[in-house]
Coordinates of C-alpha atoms and ligand atoms in Angstrom, one line a residue:
M21 CA 0.0 0.0 0.0
S22 CA 1.3 3.5 -0.8
I23 CA 2.0 5.9 2.1
P24 CA 0.3 9.3 2.1
L25 CA 2.3 12.5 1.7
T26 CA 1.9 13.8 5.2
M27 CA 4.1 12.9 8.2
P28 CA 3.4 12.8 12.0
V29 CA 4.5 16.1 13.6
E30 CA 7.3 14.6 15.8
R31 CA 8.9 13.0 12.8
S32 CA 8.6 16.2 10.7
T33 CA 10.2 18.3 13.5
A34 CA 13.1 15.8 13.8
V35 CA 13.5 15.7 10.0
E36 CA 13.6 19.5 9.8
E37 CA 16.3 19.7 12.4
R38 CA 18.4 17.1 10.7
T39 CA 17.8 18.8 7.3
R40 CA 19.4 22.0 8.6
A41 CA 22.3 20.1 10.2
I42 CA 23.0 18.2 7.0
G43 CA 22.6 21.3 4.9
R44 CA 25.2 23.1 7.1
Q45 CA 27.5 20.2 6.7
I46 CA 27.2 20.3 2.9
F47 CA 27.8 24.1 2.9
S48 CA 30.9 23.6 5.0
L49 CA 32.3 21.0 2.7
V50 CA 31.5 23.2 -0.3
R51 CA 33.5 26.0 1.3
E52 CA 36.4 23.7 2.1
S53 CA 36.5 22.6 -1.6
G54 CA 37.3 26.3 -2.4
G55 CA 34.3 26.6 -4.7
E56 CA 36.3 25.7 -7.8
G57 CA 34.4 26.2 -11.0
W58 CA 32.3 29.0 -9.7
L59 CA 34.3 31.7 -11.5
E60 CA 32.6 31.2 -14.9
A61 CA 29.2 31.1 -13.2
R62 CA 30.0 34.4 -11.5
L63 CA 31.1 36.0 -14.8
M64 CA 27.9 34.8 -16.4
D65 CA 25.9 36.2 -13.5
L66 CA 27.6 39.6 -14.0
T67 CA 26.9 39.8 -17.7
L68 CA 23.4 38.4 -17.6
R69 CA 22.0 40.3 -14.7
D70 CA 19.7 42.4 -16.9
E71 CA 16.7 40.3 -18.2
R72 CA 16.5 42.2 -21.5
V73 CA 20.2 42.0 -22.2
K74 CA 20.1 38.3 -21.3
A75 CA 17.2 37.7 -23.8
E76 CA 19.2 39.4 -26.6
L77 CA 22.4 37.5 -25.9
F78 CA 20.5 34.2 -25.8
R79 CA 18.9 35.1 -29.2
F80 CA 22.3 35.7 -30.6
V81 CA 23.7 32.4 -29.2
D82 CA 20.6 30.6 -30.6
V83 CA 21.2 31.9 -34.1
L84 CA 25.0 31.7 -34.1
P85 CA 25.4 28.0 -35.2
V86 CA 23.6 28.6 -38.5
L87 CA 25.6 31.8 -39.4
S88 CA 28.3 30.6 -41.7
D89 CA 29.2 34.1 -43.0
D90 CA 31.4 36.2 -40.7
R91 CA 29.7 39.4 -41.8
Q92 CA 26.3 38.0 -40.7
V93 CA 27.8 37.2 -37.3
V94 CA 28.8 40.8 -36.8
L95 CA 25.6 42.2 -38.1
H96 CA 23.5 40.0 -35.8
L97 CA 25.7 40.8 -32.8
R98 CA 25.4 44.5 -33.5
E99 CA 21.6 44.4 -34.0
Y100 CA 20.9 42.4 -30.9
L101 CA 23.1 44.4 -28.6
L102 CA 22.1 47.8 -29.9
S103 CA 18.5 47.0 -29.4
V104 CA 19.3 47.1 -25.6
Q105 CA 22.0 49.8 -25.7
H106 CA 20.5 51.9 -23.0
R107 CA 21.0 49.0 -20.6
L108 CA 24.7 48.4 -21.5
P109 CA 27.8 50.2 -20.2
I110 CA 28.6 53.1 -22.5
W111 CA 32.1 51.7 -23.4
L112 CA 30.5 48.5 -24.7
V113 CA 28.0 50.4 -26.8
N114 CA 30.9 52.4 -28.4
V115 CA 32.8 49.1 -29.1
V116 CA 29.7 47.6 -30.7
R117 CA 28.9 50.7 -32.8
Q118 CA 32.4 50.8 -34.1
M119 CA 32.5 47.1 -35.0
P120 CA 33.7 46.9 -38.6
D121 CA 31.5 45.8 -41.6
E122 CA 34.2 44.2 -43.7
G123 CA 37.8 43.1 -44.0
W124 CA 39.9 41.1 -41.6
P125 CA 38.5 42.8 -38.4
V126 CA 35.1 41.2 -39.2
E127 CA 36.8 37.8 -39.2
I128 CA 38.4 38.6 -35.8
V129 CA 35.1 39.7 -34.2
A130 CA 33.3 36.6 -35.7
T131 CA 36.0 34.3 -34.4
L132 CA 35.9 35.8 -31.0
A133 CA 32.1 35.5 -30.8
R134 CA 32.2 31.9 -31.9
F135 CA 35.0 31.1 -29.5
G136 CA 33.0 32.7 -26.6
A137 CA 29.8 30.9 -27.4
S138 CA 31.5 27.5 -27.8
R139 CA 33.4 28.0 -24.5
M140 CA 30.1 28.7 -22.8
A141 CA 28.5 25.6 -24.5
K142 CA 31.4 23.4 -23.6
R143 CA 30.7 24.0 -19.9
F144 CA 27.4 22.2 -20.2
I145 CA 27.9 20.0 -23.3
P146 CA 31.4 18.4 -22.9
A147 CA 31.5 16.0 -25.8
S148 CA 30.4 16.0 -29.4
N149 CA 30.8 12.3 -30.3
V150 CA 30.8 8.8 -28.6
P151 CA 34.6 8.6 -28.1
Q152 CA 34.6 12.0 -26.4
A153 CA 31.6 11.1 -24.3
L154 CA 33.4 7.9 -23.3
H155 CA 36.4 9.9 -22.2
M156 CA 34.2 12.2 -20.1
V157 CA 32.4 9.4 -18.3
K158 CA 35.7 7.7 -17.5
Q159 CA 37.0 10.9 -16.0
L160 CA 33.8 11.0 -13.9
R161 CA 34.3 7.4 -12.6
K162 CA 37.8 8.4 -11.6
R163 CA 36.3 11.0 -9.4
S164 CA 33.9 8.3 -7.9
M165 CA 30.9 9.7 -9.8
A166 CA 28.5 7.7 -11.9
F167 CA 27.0 9.1 -15.1
T168 CA 24.0 9.0 -17.4
V169 CA 24.7 9.9 -21.1
D170 CA 22.2 11.9 -23.1
L171 CA 22.4 12.2 -26.9
L172 CA 21.4 15.8 -27.6
G173 CA 18.4 16.4 -29.8
E174 CA 14.7 16.5 -29.2
A175 CA 11.6 17.2 -31.3
V176 CA 13.1 15.7 -34.5
L177 CA 11.7 17.2 -37.7
S178 CA 11.8 14.3 -40.1
E179 CA 11.6 10.5 -40.0
A180 CA 15.1 10.3 -41.5
E181 CA 16.3 12.4 -38.5
A182 CA 14.4 10.1 -36.1
D183 CA 16.1 7.1 -37.7
R184 CA 19.5 8.7 -37.4
Y185 CA 18.8 9.5 -33.8
A186 CA 17.7 5.9 -32.9
A187 CA 20.8 4.5 -34.8
E188 CA 23.1 6.8 -32.8
Y189 CA 21.5 5.5 -29.6
H190 CA 22.3 1.9 -30.6
T191 CA 25.9 3.0 -31.3
L192 CA 26.1 4.7 -28.0
I193 CA 24.8 1.8 -26.0
E194 CA 27.0 -0.7 -27.9
G195 CA 30.1 1.5 -27.6
L196 CA 29.7 2.2 -23.9
A197 CA 28.8 -1.4 -23.0
D198 CA 31.9 -2.7 -24.9
A199 CA 34.2 -0.2 -23.2
A200 CA 32.7 -0.8 -19.7
R201 CA 33.7 -4.4 -19.7
A202 CA 37.3 -3.4 -19.2
W203 CA 36.6 -1.0 -16.3
S204 CA 37.5 -1.9 -12.8
S205 CA 34.7 -2.0 -10.3
V206 CA 33.9 1.1 -8.1
P207 CA 31.8 -0.6 -5.4
M208 CA 30.3 2.8 -4.3
L209 CA 28.9 3.3 -7.8
D210 CA 28.3 -0.3 -9.0
N211 CA 26.4 -1.6 -6.0
S212 CA 23.4 -0.5 -3.9
P213 CA 21.7 -2.2 -0.9
A214 CA 19.0 -3.2 -3.4
G215 CA 21.5 -5.0 -5.7
P216 CA 24.0 -4.2 -8.5
I217 CA 23.7 -0.9 -10.4
P218 CA 24.5 -0.9 -14.2
R219 CA 27.7 0.9 -15.0
I220 CA 26.2 2.3 -18.1
N221 CA 23.2 4.6 -17.9
V222 CA 21.6 6.5 -20.8
S223 CA 18.8 9.0 -20.9
V224 CA 16.4 9.4 -23.8
K225 CA 13.7 11.9 -24.9
L226 CA 10.7 10.3 -26.6
S227 CA 10.1 13.3 -28.9
S228 CA 13.4 12.4 -30.6
L229 CA 12.0 9.1 -31.8
F230 CA 9.1 10.3 -33.9
S231 CA 8.9 13.5 -36.0
Q232 CA 5.1 13.8 -35.5
F233 CA 5.1 13.2 -31.7
D234 CA 1.6 14.6 -31.0
P235 CA -0.5 14.1 -27.9
A236 CA -3.6 14.7 -30.1
S237 CA -2.8 11.4 -31.8
P238 CA -1.9 9.1 -28.8
E239 CA -2.2 5.8 -30.7
G240 CA -0.3 6.9 -33.8
T241 CA 2.4 8.5 -31.7
T242 CA 2.7 5.4 -29.4
T243 CA 3.0 3.0 -32.3
A244 CA 5.7 5.0 -34.1
V245 CA 7.7 5.8 -30.9
L246 CA 7.6 2.1 -29.9
G247 CA 8.8 1.0 -33.3
R248 CA 12.1 2.8 -32.5
L249 CA 12.2 2.6 -28.7
R250 CA 11.6 -1.2 -28.4
P251 CA 14.9 -2.2 -30.2
I252 CA 16.8 0.4 -28.1
L253 CA 15.4 -1.1 -24.9
Q254 CA 16.1 -4.7 -26.1
S255 CA 19.7 -3.8 -26.9
A256 CA 20.1 -2.0 -23.5
R257 CA 18.6 -4.9 -21.5
R258 CA 20.8 -7.4 -23.4
R259 CA 23.9 -5.4 -22.5
G260 CA 22.9 -4.6 -18.9
V261 CA 22.5 -0.8 -19.6
F262 CA 20.1 1.3 -17.6
V263 CA 17.6 3.5 -19.6
N264 CA 16.0 6.6 -18.2
F265 CA 13.1 8.5 -19.9
D266 CA 13.5 12.2 -19.7
M267 CA 10.4 14.3 -19.2
E268 CA 9.7 17.2 -21.6
Q269 CA 7.0 19.8 -21.8
F270 CA 3.7 19.4 -20.0
A271 CA 1.8 18.7 -23.2
Y272 CA 3.9 15.5 -23.7
K273 CA 3.7 14.3 -20.0
D274 CA 0.7 12.1 -20.1
L275 CA 1.7 10.4 -23.3
T276 CA 5.3 9.9 -22.0
L277 CA 3.9 8.3 -18.9
A278 CA 1.5 6.1 -20.9
I279 CA 4.3 4.9 -23.3
F280 CA 6.6 4.2 -20.3
R281 CA 4.0 2.1 -18.5
S282 CA 2.8 0.3 -21.7
V283 CA 6.2 -0.8 -22.9
L284 CA 7.5 -1.8 -19.5
S285 CA 4.4 -4.0 -19.0
E286 CA 5.2 -6.0 -22.1
A287 CA 6.3 -9.6 -21.3
E288 CA 10.0 -9.1 -22.4
F289 CA 10.4 -6.0 -20.1
A290 CA 7.9 -6.6 -17.3
D291 CA 10.5 -7.8 -14.8
W292 CA 13.2 -5.3 -15.8
T293 CA 14.3 -3.0 -13.0
D294 CA 17.1 -1.0 -14.7
V295 CA 14.7 1.6 -16.0
G296 CA 13.2 4.9 -14.8
L297 CA 11.6 8.2 -15.8
A298 CA 11.7 11.8 -14.7
I299 CA 8.9 13.4 -12.7
Q300 CA 8.7 17.2 -12.5
A301 CA 7.8 18.6 -9.1
Y302 CA 6.8 22.0 -10.5
L303 CA 3.7 20.4 -12.0
E304 CA 0.6 20.5 -9.8
S305 CA -0.3 17.1 -11.2
S306 CA 3.0 15.4 -10.2
G307 CA 1.6 14.0 -6.9
D308 CA -1.3 12.3 -8.7
D309 CA 1.2 11.0 -11.3
L310 CA 3.4 9.5 -8.6
R311 CA 0.4 7.9 -6.9
A312 CA -0.7 6.3 -10.1
L313 CA 2.9 5.2 -10.9
V314 CA 3.3 3.5 -7.5
Q315 CA 0.1 1.5 -8.0
W316 CA 1.2 0.5 -11.5
A317 CA 4.7 -0.6 -10.2
Q318 CA 3.0 -2.6 -7.4
R319 CA 0.8 -4.4 -10.0
R320 CA 3.9 -5.0 -12.2
G321 CA 5.7 -6.5 -9.3
A322 CA 9.1 -5.0 -10.2
P323 CA 10.4 -1.6 -9.1
V324 CA 11.4 1.3 -11.5
W325 CA 13.4 4.4 -10.7
V326 CA 12.0 7.8 -10.5
R327 CA 14.3 10.8 -11.2
L328 CA 12.7 13.6 -9.2
V329 CA 13.4 16.9 -10.9
K330 CA 11.8 20.3 -10.4
G331 CA 11.4 20.9 -14.1
A332 CA 13.2 22.7 -16.8
Y333 CA 10.4 24.3 -18.8
W334 CA 8.9 26.7 -16.3
D335 CA 9.2 29.8 -18.6
Y336 CA 7.9 28.0 -21.6
E337 CA 4.9 26.5 -19.7
T338 CA 4.0 29.8 -18.3
V339 CA 4.1 31.6 -21.7
V340 CA 2.1 28.8 -23.4
A341 CA -0.6 28.7 -20.8
R342 CA -1.0 32.5 -20.8
Q343 CA -1.0 32.6 -24.6
N344 CA -3.8 30.0 -24.8
G345 CA -5.8 31.2 -21.7
W346 CA -5.2 27.8 -20.1
P347 CA -4.7 27.2 -16.4
L348 CA -1.0 27.2 -15.3
P349 CA 0.1 23.5 -15.1
V350 CA 3.1 24.6 -13.0
Y351 CA 3.2 26.3 -9.6
A352 CA 3.5 30.0 -9.8
R353 CA 5.9 30.4 -6.9
K354 CA 9.3 28.8 -6.5
A355 CA 8.7 28.0 -2.9
Q356 CA 5.6 26.0 -3.9
T357 CA 7.8 23.9 -6.2
D358 CA 10.4 23.4 -3.5
A359 CA 7.7 22.4 -1.0
N360 CA 6.2 19.9 -3.5
Y361 CA 9.6 18.6 -4.2
E362 CA 10.0 17.8 -0.5
A363 CA 6.6 16.2 -0.3
L364 CA 7.3 14.0 -3.4
T365 CA 10.7 13.1 -2.0
A366 CA 8.9 11.8 1.2
F367 CA 6.5 9.9 -1.0
L368 CA 9.3 8.2 -2.9
I369 CA 11.3 7.3 0.2
A370 CA 8.2 5.9 1.8
N371 CA 7.5 3.8 -1.3
H372 CA 11.1 3.0 -2.2
A373 CA 10.3 -0.7 -2.6
H374 CA 8.3 0.1 -5.8
L375 CA 9.8 3.5 -6.9
R376 CA 13.5 3.8 -6.4
P377 CA 14.3 7.5 -5.6
A378 CA 16.9 9.5 -7.6
I379 CA 17.1 13.0 -6.2
A380 CA 18.0 15.3 -9.1
S381 CA 18.7 18.7 -7.7
H382 CA 21.5 21.2 -7.2
N383 CA 19.7 22.7 -4.2
I384 CA 21.4 22.0 -0.9
R385 CA 18.2 22.3 1.1
S386 CA 16.4 19.8 -1.2
I387 CA 19.3 17.4 -1.0
A388 CA 19.7 17.7 2.7
H389 CA 16.0 17.1 3.2
A390 CA 16.2 13.9 1.2
L391 CA 19.1 12.7 3.3
A392 CA 17.4 13.6 6.6
L393 CA 14.3 11.7 5.5
A394 CA 16.3 8.6 4.4
E395 CA 17.8 8.6 7.8
S396 CA 14.5 8.9 9.5
Y397 CA 13.1 5.9 7.5
L398 CA 16.3 4.0 8.4
L399 CA 17.2 3.5 4.8
P400 CA 20.6 2.0 4.2
P401 CA 23.1 4.4 2.7
R402 CA 23.0 4.8 -1.1
L403 CA 19.6 3.2 -1.5
L404 CA 18.7 6.6 -3.0
E405 CA 21.1 8.4 -5.3
F406 CA 21.8 12.0 -6.2
Q407 CA 21.9 13.3 -9.7
M408 CA 23.2 16.6 -11.1
L409 CA 23.9 18.1 -14.5
Y410 CA 27.3 18.3 -16.1
G411 CA 28.8 21.7 -15.6
M412 CA 26.7 22.7 -12.6
A413 CA 27.4 22.6 -8.9
D414 CA 30.7 20.7 -9.0
P415 CA 31.6 21.5 -5.3
I416 CA 28.2 20.1 -4.2
K417 CA 28.9 16.9 -6.2
T418 CA 32.3 16.5 -4.6
S419 CA 30.9 17.1 -1.1
L420 CA 28.2 14.4 -1.5
V421 CA 30.8 12.0 -2.7
A422 CA 32.9 12.8 0.3
M423 CA 29.9 12.0 2.4
G424 CA 29.7 8.6 0.9
Q425 CA 26.8 9.2 -1.4
R426 CA 26.3 8.0 -5.0
V427 CA 26.3 10.9 -7.4
R428 CA 25.3 10.5 -11.0
V429 CA 26.2 13.2 -13.5
Y430 CA 23.9 13.9 -16.5
T431 CA 26.4 14.2 -19.3
P432 CA 24.9 15.3 -22.7
Y433 CA 26.9 15.0 -25.9
G434 CA 26.2 16.0 -29.5
Q435 CA 26.4 18.9 -31.9
L436 CA 25.5 22.5 -30.8
L437 CA 22.6 22.9 -33.3
P438 CA 20.5 20.0 -32.0
G439 CA 21.7 20.8 -28.5
M440 CA 20.7 24.5 -28.6
A441 CA 17.4 23.9 -26.7
Y442 CA 19.3 22.1 -24.0
L443 CA 21.9 24.9 -23.8
V444 CA 19.4 27.6 -23.6
R445 CA 17.6 25.8 -20.8
R446 CA 20.9 25.6 -18.9
L447 CA 21.6 29.3 -19.5
L448 CA 18.1 30.2 -18.3
E449 CA 18.5 28.0 -15.2
N450 CA 21.9 29.4 -14.3
T451 CA 20.9 33.0 -14.7
S452 CA 17.4 32.9 -13.2
N453 CA 16.8 35.1 -10.2
E454 CA 15.0 32.2 -8.5
S455 CA 17.9 29.7 -8.9
F456 CA 19.3 28.2 -5.7
L457 CA 22.8 28.2 -7.3
R458 CA 22.7 31.8 -8.2
A459 CA 21.4 32.9 -4.8
G460 CA 23.6 30.5 -2.9
M461 CA 26.9 30.7 -4.6
H462 CA 26.9 34.3 -5.6
G463 CA 26.4 35.5 -2.1
H464 CA 23.1 37.3 -2.0
A465 CA 21.4 35.0 0.5
T466 CA 22.5 33.7 3.8
E467 CA 23.0 30.0 4.5
E468 CA 20.2 30.0 7.0
H469 CA 17.8 31.6 4.5
L470 CA 18.8 29.0 1.8
L471 CA 18.2 26.2 4.3
M472 CA 14.8 27.5 5.3
N473 CA 11.8 25.2 5.0
P474 CA 10.0 26.2 1.8
L475 CA 6.6 26.1 3.6
Q476 CA 7.9 28.7 6.0
N477 CA 9.2 30.7 3.0
L478 CA 5.7 30.5 1.5
E479 CA 4.1 31.8 4.7
I480 CA 6.4 34.8 4.8
Q481 CA 5.8 35.6 1.1
S482 CA 2.0 35.3 1.3
T483 CA 1.8 37.7 4.2
S484 CA 4.1 40.2 2.7
R485 CA 2.2 43.0 1.1
H486 CA 5.4 44.3 -0.4
D487 CA 6.2 41.1 -2.2
P488 CA 5.8 42.0 -5.9
R489 CA 4.9 38.3 -6.7
N490 CA 1.6 38.8 -4.8
A491 CA 0.6 41.6 -7.1
V492 CA 1.6 39.7 -10.2
L493 CA -0.5 36.7 -9.2
V494 CA -3.7 38.7 -8.8
Q495 CA -3.2 40.9 -11.9
R496 CA -6.0 40.4 -14.4
P497 CA -6.3 42.0 -17.8
S498 CA -9.5 44.0 -18.4
F499 CA -10.5 41.9 -21.4
V500 CA -10.0 38.2 -21.6
N501 CA -10.4 36.1 -24.7
E502 CA -12.2 32.7 -24.7
A503 CA -9.5 30.1 -23.9
M504 CA -8.3 27.9 -26.8
V505 CA -9.7 24.4 -26.8
D506 CA -7.0 21.9 -26.0
F507 CA -7.9 18.9 -28.2
T508 CA -5.4 16.7 -26.4
R509 CA -7.6 16.7 -23.3
A510 CA -10.5 14.2 -23.3
D511 CA -12.7 16.5 -21.1
Q512 CA -12.6 19.2 -23.8
Ligands
FDA618 P1 16.5 25.3 -7.7 O1 16.2 25.0 -6.3 O2 17.2 26.6 -8.0 O3 15.1 25.2 -8.5 C1 15.0 25.8 -9.8 C2 13.7 25.3 -10.3 O4 12.6 25.8 -9.6 C3 13.4 25.7 -11.7 O5 14.1 24.9 -12.7 C4 11.9 25.5 -11.8 O6 11.6 24.1 -12.0 C5 11.4 25.9 -10.4 N1 11.0 27.3 -10.4 C6 11.7 28.4 -10.8 N2 11.0 29.6 -10.7 C7 9.7 29.2 -10.3 C8 8.5 29.9 -10.0 N3 8.4 31.2 -10.1 N4 7.5 29.1 -9.6 C9 7.5 27.8 -9.5 N5 8.6 27.1 -9.7 C10 9.7 27.7 -10.1 N6 14.1 18.7 -16.2 C11 13.0 18.3 -16.9 O7 12.1 19.1 -17.0 N7 13.0 17.1 -17.4 C12 14.0 16.2 -17.2 O8 13.9 15.0 -17.7 C13 15.2 16.6 -16.5 N8 16.2 15.7 -16.3 C14 17.2 16.1 -15.4 C15 18.2 15.2 -15.1 C16 19.1 15.5 -14.1 C17 20.1 14.5 -13.6 C18 19.1 16.8 -13.5 C19 20.0 17.2 -12.4 C20 18.1 17.7 -13.9 C21 17.2 17.4 -14.9 N9 16.3 18.3 -15.3 C22 15.2 17.9 -16.0 C23 16.5 19.7 -15.0 C24 15.9 20.1 -13.8 O9 14.5 20.3 -13.9 C25 16.5 21.4 -13.3 O10 17.9 21.2 -13.2 C26 16.0 21.8 -11.9 O11 14.7 22.3 -12.0 C27 16.8 22.7 -11.2 O12 16.4 22.6 -9.9 P2 17.3 22.7 -8.6 O13 16.7 22.0 -7.5 O14 18.6 22.2 -9.0 O15 17.4 24.2 -8.4

């Protein structure tokens, strides 16, 4: 039977105290590590403090990979930056204005722009092919960190592209599995109290397996996706490779869950436990989804992993919902997402026999809370694992390893063009005012504030008349269009 989301008061008080103690311990280890790797983040923070400037720079980075002509690079850079010139330092405006239109200086400016963008991209996308990805993951294992490899690319546009994508996944799985046979064992990474953990772990986005992925056509989409997914899963299972399903935008969520449940109920996969999927705590529906998932896993009789994330599409979901006049599927306040993340962590830990918890967060409070809960449920160490993205929060990863935890690093590889959506999500995440990393590591919040219970945070916010978020939430336009019909929803 699944356990409800609420906890007795005595237990929650004890968990709260331990959360803060563990949080302080992690902060202290992070400080001891000297915070290596934060310099670039700080530089990014300084340049991207202004939302409008940030938007223009992201537009430029987005278009850069398709600009083959140096002159076009300079023209675009000038156009984007001058559109926000009143927000830039005067020296920079002068430099941009005086950028040349032709000759060798154009070549230099274009080369510098490409160099800058590719350096920024390399921070989050460390490899562009399988041998490079292999090198990166070997480095991670040397640092006692596990990995999951993701082939960049989503929402493919043609069937030929989907075929190429599926073929590349086969190459990736075969290449990594062959190489892993020669690796020496790292017990902390390769074993958990529940049994052996596959050395190779890959993540896949379903929208990359069918060019017409469309929730309005669930049967057609499922058949086409399964045509490419099943052989990938068969190959992975044969080679002892773990497969995780990423979660994309809200519109794809129900179909992704349905395909996950359907294929893993098929006879050849029904007892396979080296599989999992991501659940996004910023969705109001995530609690119901987890409840349904635990019931399904109980019926199936074999556990699956749940990678608990907060969700990477908050800006997109907010814009799409507002544009169509639909209710927001995501929480409007960061503290609500954080509080839901903690409730879902508690649910996963209580139901760990059916849903194995993978805590994917760079937030020390969220991580410490999971560790405190695991202690309170007397779970053996490393029954749950922690996951973080490549290029983010390295000192937190190292601190958790020092504390004897299994840390898995999400390592994407591929070309910049198909990886652009991923890169822009990382840039948004790293420069968001709401981000824990930005607030925590760049010094504009105290440790105690960062370790505060999100429920307490919410209480403070909702009573503060000066909190601008309260005004935003009640603002209503004077004229409201009839909402668009969402044909993917049965009730409409
Ligand atoms: P932090 O505590 O700073 O939280 C930031 C998050 O809070 C935002 O990303 C957003 O979800 C939420 N938020 C921000 N502003 C908000 C507001 N005003 N109201 C409500 N909520 C707000 N993502 C995904 O969607 N699908 C996936 O499959 C994966 N896969 C994945 C794998 C791994 C290993 C990791 C580490 C991460 C992912 N992610 C993901 C990305 C993940 O969603 C993203 O990294 C986290 O949201 C960042 O949360 P933190 O706890 O690290 O930071």
